[in-house]
Amino acid sequence: MSDYLVIVESPAKAKTIERYLGKKYKVKASMGHVRDLPKSYTGVDPDNQFKPKYITIRGKGDVLKELRSAAKKAEKVYLAADPDREGEAIAWHLAYALNVDENSNCRVVFNEITKDAIKESFKHPRSIDHDLVDAQQARRILDRLVGYNISPLLWKKVKRGLSAGRVQSVAVKMIIDREKEIKNFNPEEYWSIDAQFQKDKDVFEGAFYGISGKKQELKSEADVKVITDKLDGKQFSVDKVNKRERKRNPAKPFTTSSLQQEAARKINFRAKKTMMVAQQLYEGIDLGKKAGGITGLITYMRTDSTRISESAKQEAKSYIAEHYGKNYIGSPGKAKNQQGAQDAHEAIRPTSVMRDPKSLKDVLSRDQYRLYKLIWERFLASQMAPAVMDTMTVHLLNNGVEFRATGSKVKFKGFMKVYIEGTDDKKKDDNKFLPDLSEGMVVDAKEITPNQHFTQPPPRYTEARLVKTMEEKGIGRPSTYAPTLDTIQRRGYVQLDNKRFVPTELGEIVTDILKEFFPKIIDIDFTVQMEEDLDSIEEGKTEWIKVLDDFYSGFRKRLEKAEQEMEKVEIRDEPAGITCENCGHEMVYKMGRYGKFLACSNFPECRNTKPILKKIGVTCPKCKKGDVVERKSKKNRKFFGCDRYPACDFVSWDKPVSRPCPKCGSLLVEKRTKKETRVQCTNCDYKESAQN
């Protein structure tokens, strides 16, 4: 018989922790929540102080039976669920189900699954934090009241399978609003004048700045002509040279949001995948007997905090000094967390920086290795010295017309030796050559080139950009980003096109309905205020019942109005202008979960369906009869094939071009890289720049 029973959420975590605690402890898994609101009805009584009706989750009866049996035999029960609101709620439900006194020292929390952290946490057990539990209950009940009241209305008035929610509906509205901005955007013309200068054998670039030291915008070709007419020859004198040293600080260690953003940018992970792999690294990986067996490799992955423990800082200093030298050791200031940040635990970091990615490559899967490497490098870089850049700005004059050339080179790499933060926008390289120039020198302008530009609309949201915007605005919390993005795609409200969110017709219909009848649900300010209220409950400053009452009094009136006035929306099938090859009836466009598709109008007698194929204006190079169309793979990757498939099996990942290779007459395709798109032959070495 074990003296102590410890209950965690997952079996992987249970196995790791049991090995650390020794023979007196038996560690079992609850497999997540054991009690929840019922699925078949709301389970909340708004007229009785929002009393929830919790029931044992279907399928958890045997788990609870086993836990009760083990709890009866144990001298003491410890509840060691995750260190956040959800984990506290799981511990509270377990205490109720197992008859454990929630006011006793039954709760144990730890931020990382390592031997030292686990043993230390068991020295300081505490009672269940009711403020945390109340905050979780308030969120759960709030989401239930919204979801279980609005969703049936949408089912009735639009179509089955739809849902609404505080965070998901706001996210969809943000994507729709961005699409409207793009459609309504009026590009404005502007010009630049670029120049290539030469000093002796050195060539460098500069750009027009202004006249007589004043910056001047060029809005038209006429403005450009005024400047070029003013130039007197091609010789420019160096009027001023500004040299300075600039420091570039490393990015802070990862929070949940910044991890999801950077994993999307650098290793092409969706938010859901990032959290799944991070969970595996947190719960423990078998490193082999010699390396300590199953070990948690990162700290808890749901956090708003950038705080780092003193012991982790000291370990990082030792590693940096040993592998890079003492001059690479940084002195990061105290982490400043954003308002509302949950600072109960640290930033996401490796549990030991001494376990570098290379040493773990053989025991990690490819995905685990790539994410661990990202977390390890980001943390180590955050504790390193700033990079030092030598920057130079040169002012070049010709008859009062001023051009400027800027250059910089890395003087001391600092943290950049390990890691450089990714970005959603393409930025020019920091290393830009300028020759050694001084005042009074004369340089020649080899080329002076006017360039016409147009302002660009705001970009569509990528997953990374949407998570970043939600975090900046205070919508949702670390645990909600990934599930929210997953839900809005599964419901068919948005879809990804070239890794960017595009709203569907269904998403726009549902958002318009919510805007008319439940404007607060899609109001960003209201959603942010609600998150702040939940934080206030967690801090013990606000009563959870009051927050629910304030919300529900207005919501109930809106609900009654919607029941009476909401009209049924009919999403009519649009004729496609082609006949079904199976039965001869007309094909129509239908709205599905992932957008429109072609279906037979004779449904259900005929169940013929087809994807909508986008022609690219190229005849199939293989059969010479069909048209090349754009298709999507099961993983949503774009490819090109013949519309006569399966009669013709032509397929290409690269987009075919309508003309043949001028050199050998074979197929030309567009080859895309991160920097450019080139047209090249599939048979010979012919290449050319793609036309914009």
XYZ file of C-alpha atoms in Angstrom:
692
model
C 0.000 0.000 0.000
C 1.250 3.496 -0.891
C 1.121 6.126 1.857
C 0.234 8.945 -0.519
C -1.906 9.243 -3.654
C -1.060 11.956 -6.189
C -3.525 12.757 -8.986
C -2.451 14.504 -12.188
C -4.242 14.906 -15.540
C -2.285 12.697 -17.914
C -0.715 9.221 -17.764
C 2.552 10.527 -19.291
C 2.881 13.037 -16.473
C 1.908 10.417 -13.864
C 4.686 8.070 -14.978
C 7.348 10.804 -14.809
C 6.284 12.143 -11.402
C 5.949 8.706 -9.764
C 9.579 7.957 -10.609
C 10.705 11.201 -8.926
C 8.658 10.761 -5.726
C 9.609 7.206 -4.792
C 7.848 4.134 -3.387
C 5.652 5.904 -0.824
C 3.754 7.704 -3.561
C 1.273 6.295 -6.068
C 0.580 8.678 -8.984
C -2.604 8.248 -11.034
C -4.170 10.218 -13.893
C -7.683 11.715 -13.961
C -7.459 12.003 -17.802
C -8.452 15.665 -17.634
C -11.774 16.844 -16.168
C -13.926 14.268 -14.356
C -17.012 16.492 -13.915
C -18.549 19.105 -16.185
C -21.841 20.686 -17.215
C -24.125 18.248 -19.085
C -23.927 18.157 -22.885
C -27.634 17.658 -23.533
C -28.890 20.839 -21.809
C -27.583 24.137 -20.400
C -27.099 22.896 -16.834
C -27.068 26.431 -15.353
C -29.883 28.034 -13.353
C -29.759 31.827 -13.879
C -32.679 32.296 -11.431
C -30.782 30.550 -8.630
C -27.511 32.499 -8.568
C -26.343 30.708 -11.727
C -26.037 27.439 -9.856
C -24.304 24.934 -12.156
C -25.332 21.287 -12.342
C -22.143 19.268 -12.638
C -22.294 15.634 -13.664
C -19.665 12.935 -14.109
C -18.373 13.129 -17.668
C -19.493 10.208 -19.786
C -16.810 7.517 -19.853
C -15.123 8.756 -16.658
C -17.058 6.468 -14.306
C -14.354 3.765 -14.286
C -11.588 6.358 -13.821
C -13.392 7.831 -10.798
C -14.084 4.374 -9.376
C -10.367 3.546 -9.554
C -9.384 6.907 -8.034
C -11.901 6.511 -5.169
C -10.552 3.061 -4.413
C -6.955 4.332 -4.349
C -7.947 7.392 -2.252
C -9.525 5.190 0.458
C -6.282 3.243 0.842
C -4.037 6.314 0.945
C -3.055 8.208 4.065
C -3.242 11.504 2.134
C -4.387 12.613 -1.334
C -2.530 15.307 -3.281
C -4.173 16.997 -6.275
C -1.459 18.022 -8.731
C -3.332 19.293 -11.814
C -1.864 22.073 -14.003
C -0.957 25.446 -12.402
C -3.762 27.545 -13.924
C -7.521 28.189 -13.665
C -8.430 25.004 -15.504
C -6.070 22.922 -13.382
C -7.458 24.446 -10.182
C -10.990 23.587 -11.302
C -9.967 19.979 -12.043
C -8.465 19.733 -8.533
C -11.671 21.186 -7.010
C -13.895 18.708 -8.870
C -11.613 15.831 -7.831
C -11.740 16.968 -4.198
C -15.555 16.852 -4.351
C -15.673 13.473 -6.115
C -13.118 11.842 -3.774
C -14.369 13.485 -0.584
C -11.073 15.316 0.013
C -11.231 18.402 2.264
C -10.592 21.253 -0.180
C -9.420 23.516 2.651
C -6.683 21.073 3.681
C -3.166 21.159 2.224
C -4.158 18.903 -0.671
C -3.094 21.012 -3.660
C 0.376 20.814 -5.175
C 1.508 22.943 -8.129
C 4.710 22.982 -10.149
C 5.832 24.856 -13.231
C 8.129 22.151 -14.595
C 8.303 18.365 -14.352
C 11.829 17.917 -13.047
C 12.998 16.064 -9.942
C 13.976 19.208 -8.009
C 10.796 21.131 -8.933
C 8.510 18.203 -8.014
C 10.208 17.513 -4.668
C 10.201 21.223 -3.783
C 6.485 21.577 -4.601
C 5.569 18.725 -2.230
C 7.262 20.629 0.593
C 4.723 23.441 0.132
C 1.232 22.012 -0.431
C -1.690 24.433 -0.094
C -5.471 24.435 -0.007
C -7.518 24.841 -3.201
C -7.622 28.462 -4.395
C -11.339 29.279 -4.569
C -10.746 32.544 -6.426
C -9.097 30.604 -9.267
C -11.951 28.086 -9.231
C -14.557 30.872 -9.297
C -12.823 32.508 -12.276
C -12.897 29.197 -14.169
C -16.541 28.586 -13.214
C -17.507 32.088 -14.334
C -15.825 31.563 -17.723
C -17.383 28.112 -18.143
C -20.896 29.296 -17.224
C -20.587 32.455 -19.319
C -19.535 30.450 -22.376
C -22.301 27.925 -21.718
C -24.984 30.645 -21.477
C -23.809 32.199 -24.742
C -23.229 28.961 -26.644
C -26.294 26.999 -25.493
C -28.680 29.911 -26.091
C -27.418 31.397 -29.363
C -26.314 28.177 -31.105
C -29.821 26.580 -31.210
C -31.130 29.829 -32.737
C -28.490 29.641 -35.472
C -29.345 25.974 -36.062
C -33.023 26.908 -36.449
C -32.585 30.045 -38.541
C -29.473 29.277 -40.645
C -28.222 25.669 -40.605
C -27.355 22.856 -38.197
C -23.912 22.540 -36.664
C -23.280 26.272 -36.160
C -22.130 27.857 -32.917
C -21.365 31.219 -31.349
C -18.983 32.112 -28.552
C -17.493 35.176 -26.903
C -13.960 34.722 -28.233
C -14.605 32.786 -31.468
C -17.255 35.226 -32.731
C -14.956 38.214 -32.127
C -12.114 36.447 -33.965
C -14.387 35.832 -36.991
C -15.523 39.471 -36.954
C -11.876 40.636 -36.912
C -11.183 38.528 -40.034
C -14.332 39.879 -41.763
C -13.464 43.487 -40.844
C -9.969 43.031 -42.256
C -11.442 41.655 -45.509
C -13.702 44.723 -45.765
C -10.681 47.000 -45.225
C -8.885 45.242 -48.071
C -11.901 45.485 -50.433
C -12.521 49.156 -49.618
C -8.860 50.127 -49.815
C -8.023 52.849 -52.324
C -4.351 52.674 -53.307
C -2.492 55.979 -53.420
C 0.330 56.657 -55.831
C 3.767 57.616 -54.569
C 7.243 57.653 -56.073
C 10.803 57.116 -54.970
C 14.098 57.911 -56.657
C 16.825 55.343 -56.092
C 20.430 55.808 -57.049
C 23.566 53.716 -57.398
C 26.653 55.648 -56.361
C 30.281 54.806 -57.027
C 33.389 55.829 -55.094
C 36.478 54.445 -56.774
C 35.672 50.735 -57.192
C 32.975 50.619 -54.497
C 29.289 50.772 -55.479
C 26.545 51.549 -52.926
C 22.840 52.473 -52.906
C 21.061 55.632 -51.827
C 17.617 57.226 -52.148
C 16.156 60.716 -52.586
C 15.458 62.444 -49.259
C 14.502 66.058 -49.931
C 15.506 69.592 -50.867
C 17.755 71.833 -48.766
C 17.640 69.488 -45.762
C 13.817 69.215 -45.719
C 12.203 65.820 -46.355
C 9.967 65.846 -49.419
C 7.329 63.347 -50.546
C 6.960 62.477 -54.209
C 3.292 61.938 -55.073
C 3.437 61.924 -58.867
C 5.695 61.632 -61.894
C 5.540 65.430 -62.167
C 7.070 65.732 -58.679
C 9.861 63.391 -59.772
C 10.543 65.461 -62.909
C 10.969 68.619 -60.816
C 13.708 66.838 -58.824
C 15.491 65.234 -61.781
C 15.433 68.542 -63.710
C 17.081 70.250 -60.736
C 20.024 67.818 -60.715
C 23.200 69.294 -62.161
C 25.180 66.418 -63.643
C 25.876 63.116 -61.877
C 28.409 64.206 -59.255
C 27.298 64.363 -55.620
C 29.299 65.763 -52.746
C 29.318 64.123 -49.333
C 27.768 66.828 -47.130
C 27.600 64.963 -43.810
C 28.485 61.517 -42.413
C 26.763 60.356 -39.221
C 28.285 57.328 -37.536
C 26.883 55.772 -34.411
C 26.813 52.559 -32.481
C 23.407 50.958 -32.028
C 22.463 48.171 -29.654
C 19.861 45.571 -30.514
C 18.349 43.718 -27.572
C 17.259 40.076 -27.674
C 13.596 39.079 -27.635
C 12.166 37.997 -24.290
C 11.589 34.284 -23.587
C 8.402 32.793 -24.992
C 4.872 33.266 -23.711
C 2.119 31.056 -25.161
C 1.236 33.700 -27.722
C 4.783 34.501 -28.868
C 5.592 30.761 -29.088
C 2.583 30.166 -31.364
C 3.552 33.150 -33.526
C 7.209 32.204 -33.880
C 6.475 28.505 -34.455
C 4.164 29.568 -37.316
C 6.817 31.835 -38.840
C 9.904 29.692 -38.405
C 8.812 26.055 -38.497
C 5.395 26.381 -40.149
C 3.404 24.936 -37.195
C -0.295 25.680 -36.765
C -1.242 26.949 -33.269
C -2.952 23.645 -32.425
C 0.113 21.621 -33.393
C 2.438 23.921 -31.435
C 0.437 23.349 -28.233
C 0.198 19.591 -28.799
C 3.977 19.197 -29.257
C 4.722 21.596 -26.376
C 2.479 19.450 -24.123
C 4.592 16.389 -24.997
C 7.829 18.243 -24.170
C 6.340 19.482 -20.872
C 4.951 16.137 -19.719
C 8.163 14.243 -20.330
C 10.323 12.485 -22.909
C 12.215 9.249 -22.255
C 15.876 10.262 -22.471
C 17.152 6.775 -21.651
C 18.331 5.387 -18.304
C 21.753 7.055 -18.372
C 20.227 10.494 -19.022
C 17.582 10.188 -16.284
C 14.670 8.358 -17.948
C 11.410 10.236 -18.584
C 12.062 13.966 -18.096
C 10.041 17.124 -18.663
C 12.046 19.243 -21.103
C 10.189 22.585 -20.941
C 8.270 24.569 -18.353
C 4.467 24.905 -18.421
C 3.367 26.065 -21.874
C 0.280 28.151 -21.000
C 1.543 31.450 -19.652
C 1.396 35.211 -20.203
C 4.574 35.768 -18.209
C 8.131 36.459 -19.383
C 9.528 35.999 -15.861
C 12.468 33.603 -15.426
C 13.576 31.947 -12.167
C 16.915 32.947 -10.654
C 18.263 29.391 -10.890
C 17.482 29.259 -14.639
C 19.251 32.605 -15.147
C 22.360 31.378 -13.328
C 22.429 28.138 -15.321
C 22.129 30.111 -18.583
C 25.013 32.385 -17.516
C 27.243 29.369 -16.897
C 26.351 27.867 -20.284
C 26.942 31.141 -22.159
C 30.292 31.749 -20.422
C 31.469 28.216 -21.206
C 30.336 28.052 -24.845
C 30.576 31.677 -26.039
C 32.651 33.619 -23.510
C 31.830 35.980 -20.625
C 31.360 38.979 -22.918
C 28.257 37.231 -24.346
C 26.487 37.152 -20.966
C 23.584 39.604 -20.897
C 21.925 41.413 -18.017
C 18.200 41.276 -18.878
C 16.094 43.674 -16.828
C 13.124 42.552 -14.767
C 10.350 41.207 -16.989
C 7.433 43.603 -17.437
C 4.250 41.692 -18.094
C 1.275 43.095 -19.925
C -1.829 44.095 -18.018
C -3.850 41.046 -16.999
C -0.893 38.685 -17.440
C -1.157 35.499 -15.408
C 2.173 35.540 -13.565
C 1.679 32.413 -11.466
C 4.452 30.729 -13.416
C 7.412 31.485 -15.621
C 7.934 32.046 -19.304
C 8.304 28.959 -21.500
C 11.914 27.800 -21.241
C 13.952 24.580 -21.221
C 13.985 22.924 -17.781
C 17.762 22.754 -18.172
C 19.668 24.815 -20.715
C 22.469 22.232 -20.406
C 20.282 19.871 -22.465
C 21.070 21.489 -25.797
C 19.013 20.423 -28.840
C 21.847 18.465 -30.494
C 22.190 16.190 -27.448
C 18.465 15.297 -27.672
C 18.131 14.835 -31.428
C 18.170 11.028 -31.214
C 15.392 10.816 -28.590
C 13.003 13.445 -29.993
C 10.681 13.172 -32.992
C 11.302 15.673 -35.795
C 8.485 17.958 -34.590
C 9.573 17.726 -30.945
C 13.162 18.511 -31.890
C 12.236 21.550 -33.990
C 9.991 23.062 -31.314
C 12.440 22.308 -28.482
C 15.278 23.873 -30.508
C 13.155 27.009 -30.998
C 12.351 27.279 -27.262
C 15.949 26.522 -26.223
C 17.483 29.063 -28.621
C 14.964 31.788 -27.731
C 15.588 31.336 -24.000
C 19.377 31.219 -24.292
C 19.403 34.282 -26.572
C 17.165 36.170 -24.088
C 19.926 35.833 -21.466
C 22.712 36.974 -23.820
C 24.292 40.358 -24.453
C 22.776 42.775 -26.991
C 24.145 42.781 -30.537
C 26.153 45.889 -31.410
C 25.716 47.434 -34.854
C 27.867 50.111 -36.475
C 25.501 52.319 -38.462
C 26.360 55.063 -40.917
C 24.130 57.632 -42.655
C 25.657 59.605 -45.527
C 24.056 62.861 -46.790
C 24.802 63.401 -50.507
C 24.099 66.756 -52.240
C 23.733 67.869 -55.846
C 22.479 71.428 -56.419
C 20.448 71.366 -53.162
C 18.926 67.933 -53.914
C 19.688 65.546 -51.056
C 20.038 61.787 -51.313
C 20.803 59.613 -48.298
C 22.588 56.288 -48.052
C 22.440 54.176 -44.926
C 24.498 51.160 -44.020
C 25.153 49.010 -41.017
C 27.332 46.108 -40.106
C 27.381 43.829 -37.102
C 30.241 44.832 -34.812
C 29.430 42.290 -32.062
C 26.914 39.500 -32.670
C 25.837 39.011 -29.056
C 22.537 37.071 -28.921
C 22.423 36.953 -32.736
C 25.036 34.202 -32.569
C 22.204 31.940 -31.326
C 18.855 33.298 -32.495
C 17.115 36.136 -34.363
C 13.376 36.710 -33.946
C 11.181 36.109 -36.993
C 8.824 38.670 -38.486
C 5.598 38.649 -40.503
C 6.923 41.383 -42.766
C 9.976 41.172 -44.984
C 12.720 43.398 -43.620
C 15.967 44.343 -45.267
C 19.145 42.705 -44.045
C 20.994 44.487 -41.238
C 24.313 44.071 -43.014
C 24.346 46.713 -45.762
C 27.686 47.773 -47.186
C 28.851 51.391 -47.357
C 32.414 52.348 -48.280
C 34.462 54.552 -45.961
C 33.220 58.045 -46.836
C 34.028 61.444 -45.333
C 32.723 65.002 -45.708
C 33.833 66.815 -48.866
C 34.325 63.683 -50.944
C 32.731 63.519 -54.385
C 30.947 60.405 -55.666
C 29.380 59.615 -59.034
C 25.760 58.575 -59.533
C 26.001 55.624 -61.924
C 22.228 55.251 -62.175
C 19.300 57.392 -61.022
C 16.036 55.467 -61.248
C 12.542 56.858 -60.506
C 10.131 54.153 -59.256
C 6.355 54.319 -59.116
C 4.645 52.692 -56.102
C 1.139 52.317 -54.715
C 0.190 52.014 -51.075
C -0.830 48.475 -50.127
C -3.952 47.357 -48.217
C -3.480 45.830 -44.753
C -2.519 42.139 -45.026
C -4.936 39.318 -44.251
C -4.401 37.620 -40.926
C -2.074 34.663 -40.728
C -2.515 32.469 -37.626
C 0.517 34.196 -36.096
C -0.761 37.699 -36.860
C -4.260 36.918 -35.551
C -2.902 35.480 -32.283
C -0.659 38.533 -31.887
C -3.569 40.943 -32.496
C -5.858 39.045 -30.096
C -3.161 39.186 -27.426
C -2.495 42.902 -27.985
C -6.195 43.710 -27.732
C -6.680 41.463 -24.668
C -9.056 38.993 -26.331
C -8.828 35.506 -24.850
C -6.015 34.023 -22.810
C -3.123 31.594 -23.508
C -5.335 28.522 -23.239
C -7.925 29.878 -25.717
C -5.884 30.973 -28.777
C -5.336 27.551 -30.387
C -8.873 26.154 -29.721
C -10.432 29.381 -31.041
C -8.546 29.220 -34.356
C -9.431 25.539 -34.660
C -13.158 26.098 -33.955
C -13.715 28.950 -36.432
C -12.231 26.786 -39.210
C -14.168 23.629 -38.257
C -17.426 25.587 -38.222
C -16.705 26.813 -41.753
C -16.750 30.512 -40.786
C -13.255 31.111 -42.199
C -10.777 29.196 -44.318
C -7.070 29.438 -44.982
C -5.969 30.637 -48.402
C -2.186 30.662 -48.836
C -1.890 30.468 -45.009
C -4.081 33.556 -44.565
C -7.605 33.701 -43.149
C -10.454 34.482 -45.533
C -14.063 34.671 -44.269
C -16.639 32.386 -45.887
C -20.146 33.434 -46.887
C -21.415 31.438 -43.906
C -19.105 33.335 -41.535
C -20.417 36.649 -42.867
C -24.073 35.552 -42.551
C -23.637 34.430 -38.915
C -21.660 37.574 -37.998
C -24.373 39.825 -39.494
C -27.008 38.002 -37.399
C -24.943 38.378 -34.219
C -24.310 42.047 -35.032
C -28.064 42.680 -35.271
C -29.280 40.688 -32.282
C -26.249 40.189 -29.997
C -23.900 43.107 -30.688
C -22.006 42.685 -27.399
C -20.954 39.147 -28.278
C -18.898 40.411 -31.233
C -17.841 43.691 -29.595
C -14.085 43.730 -28.897
C -14.335 46.191 -25.987
C -16.991 44.068 -24.277
C -14.932 40.890 -24.736
C -11.812 42.596 -23.345
C -13.794 43.920 -20.358
C -15.114 40.416 -19.681
C -11.545 39.027 -19.649
C -10.585 41.752 -17.170
C -13.590 40.846 -14.997
C -12.486 37.194 -14.986
C -8.976 38.282 -13.949
C -10.541 40.379 -11.202
C -12.446 37.310 -9.928
C -9.183 35.335 -9.913
C -7.530 38.071 -7.844
C -10.377 37.956 -5.318
C -11.525 41.506 -6.096
C -14.893 40.709 -7.721
C -17.750 38.305 -6.980
C -18.224 35.851 -9.839
C -22.024 35.800 -9.492
C -22.166 39.590 -9.899
C -20.175 39.423 -13.164
C -22.569 36.791 -14.535
C -25.617 38.718 -13.351
C -24.446 41.962 -14.992
C -23.973 40.123 -18.288
C -27.116 37.985 -18.235
C -29.664 40.708 -17.449
C -29.063 42.374 -20.855
C -28.374 39.097 -22.660
C -31.750 37.602 -21.632
C -33.640 40.551 -23.171
C -31.646 40.223 -26.402
C -32.422 36.509 -26.463
C -36.187 37.082 -26.146
C -36.055 39.683 -28.940
C -34.094 37.324 -31.214
C -36.530 34.440 -30.598
C -39.396 36.645 -31.799
C -37.772 38.696 -34.576
C -34.950 36.652 -36.119
C -35.948 35.584 -39.616
C -34.924 32.327 -41.219
C -31.931 32.740 -43.521
C -32.119 30.663 -46.643
C -28.766 29.940 -48.224
C -30.001 29.270 -51.743
C -28.204 26.946 -54.087
C -26.710 28.896 -56.989
C -27.015 27.226 -60.453
C -23.565 26.301 -61.819
C -24.586 26.212 -65.496
C -23.409 22.621 -66.013
C -25.250 19.294 -65.938
C -24.553 16.290 -63.748
C -22.808 13.579 -65.760
C -24.483 10.892 -63.597
C -28.182 11.811 -63.931
C -28.471 14.839 -66.238
C -29.878 17.250 -63.632
C -28.359 20.688 -63.130
C -25.325 21.066 -60.840
C -25.538 23.777 -58.166
C -23.094 25.556 -55.851
C -23.615 24.487 -52.237
C -22.176 25.883 -49.024
C -20.198 23.325 -47.043
C -18.023 23.379 -43.949
C -14.992 24.417 -46.001
C -16.696 26.771 -48.431
C -18.557 26.202 -51.695
C -18.592 23.011 -53.742
C -20.554 21.599 -56.702
C -23.411 19.188 -56.032
C -26.237 17.650 -58.033
C -29.609 19.409 -57.621
C -31.251 15.968 -57.682
C -30.019 15.205 -54.158
C -30.687 12.835 -52.327
C -31.487 10.644 -55.374
C -28.133 11.596 -56.874
C -25.207 12.262 -54.520
C -22.699 13.459 -57.117
C -20.398 16.204 -55.780
C -17.314 17.929 -57.187
C -14.816 20.510 -55.992
C -14.945 23.903 -57.719
C -11.953 23.947 -60.037
C -10.161 27.172 -60.886
C -8.775 27.252 -64.442
C -5.413 29.002 -64.894
C -5.629 29.505 -68.671
C -3.184 26.724 -69.599
C -3.949 23.716 -71.828
C -2.823 20.417 -70.308
C 0.738 19.791 -71.596
C 0.247 16.017 -71.387
C -3.074 15.216 -73.111
C -3.394 18.546 -75.015
C -7.207 18.305 -74.513
C -7.981 19.287 -70.935
C -7.405 22.515 -68.986
C -4.926 22.819 -66.117
C -6.836 23.621 -62.905
C -5.858 24.568 -59.379
C -6.541 21.860 -56.783
C -5.954 21.334 -53.056
C -4.314 18.310 -51.432
C -5.677 16.687 -48.248
C -3.233 18.864 -46.295
C -4.653 21.973 -48.043
C -1.515 22.423 -50.176
C -2.124 23.933 -53.626
C -1.179 21.907 -56.711
C -2.097 21.851 -60.417
C -3.605 19.042 -62.501
C -5.624 18.246 -65.627
C -9.416 18.704 -65.332
C -9.842 15.424 -67.270
C -8.506 13.415 -64.318
C -8.561 10.378 -64.039
C -8.465 10.121 -67.858
C -5.304 12.272 -67.736
C -2.967 12.096 -64.731
C -0.915 15.286 -65.316
C 0.031 16.869 -61.966
C 2.484 19.593 -60.865
C 3.244 21.366 -57.554
C 4.533 24.344 -59.590
C 2.138 26.546 -61.571
C 2.435 25.847 -65.338
C 2.919 28.788 -67.718
C 0.872 29.039 -70.954
C 3.847 29.360 -73.354
C 6.500 26.710 -74.041
C 10.215 26.994 -73.247
C 11.846 29.142 -76.008
C 14.966 26.965 -75.809
C 13.601 23.382 -75.980
C 9.791 23.718 -76.298
C 9.058 21.912 -72.966
C 6.763 23.001 -70.113
C 7.576 26.237 -68.265
C 6.537 26.561 -64.586
C 6.659 29.242 -61.895
C 9.145 28.356 -59.141
C 8.498 30.205 -55.887
C 11.160 30.863 -53.258
C 11.027 33.067 -50.164
C 12.778 35.866 -52.069
C 11.297 35.706 -55.573
C 9.289 33.854 -58.225
C 11.131 32.660 -61.320
C 9.919 31.004 -64.526
C 11.966 27.949 -65.438
C 11.876 24.987 -67.788
C 11.019 21.512 -66.481
C 13.398 19.945 -68.994
C 16.408 22.198 -69.651
C 18.333 24.934 -67.767
C 16.303 27.888 -69.158
C 15.284 30.482 -66.492
C 13.777 33.977 -66.522
C 12.312 36.483 -64.071
C 8.557 36.166 -63.549
C 6.300 38.962 -64.800
C 4.450 40.804 -62.025
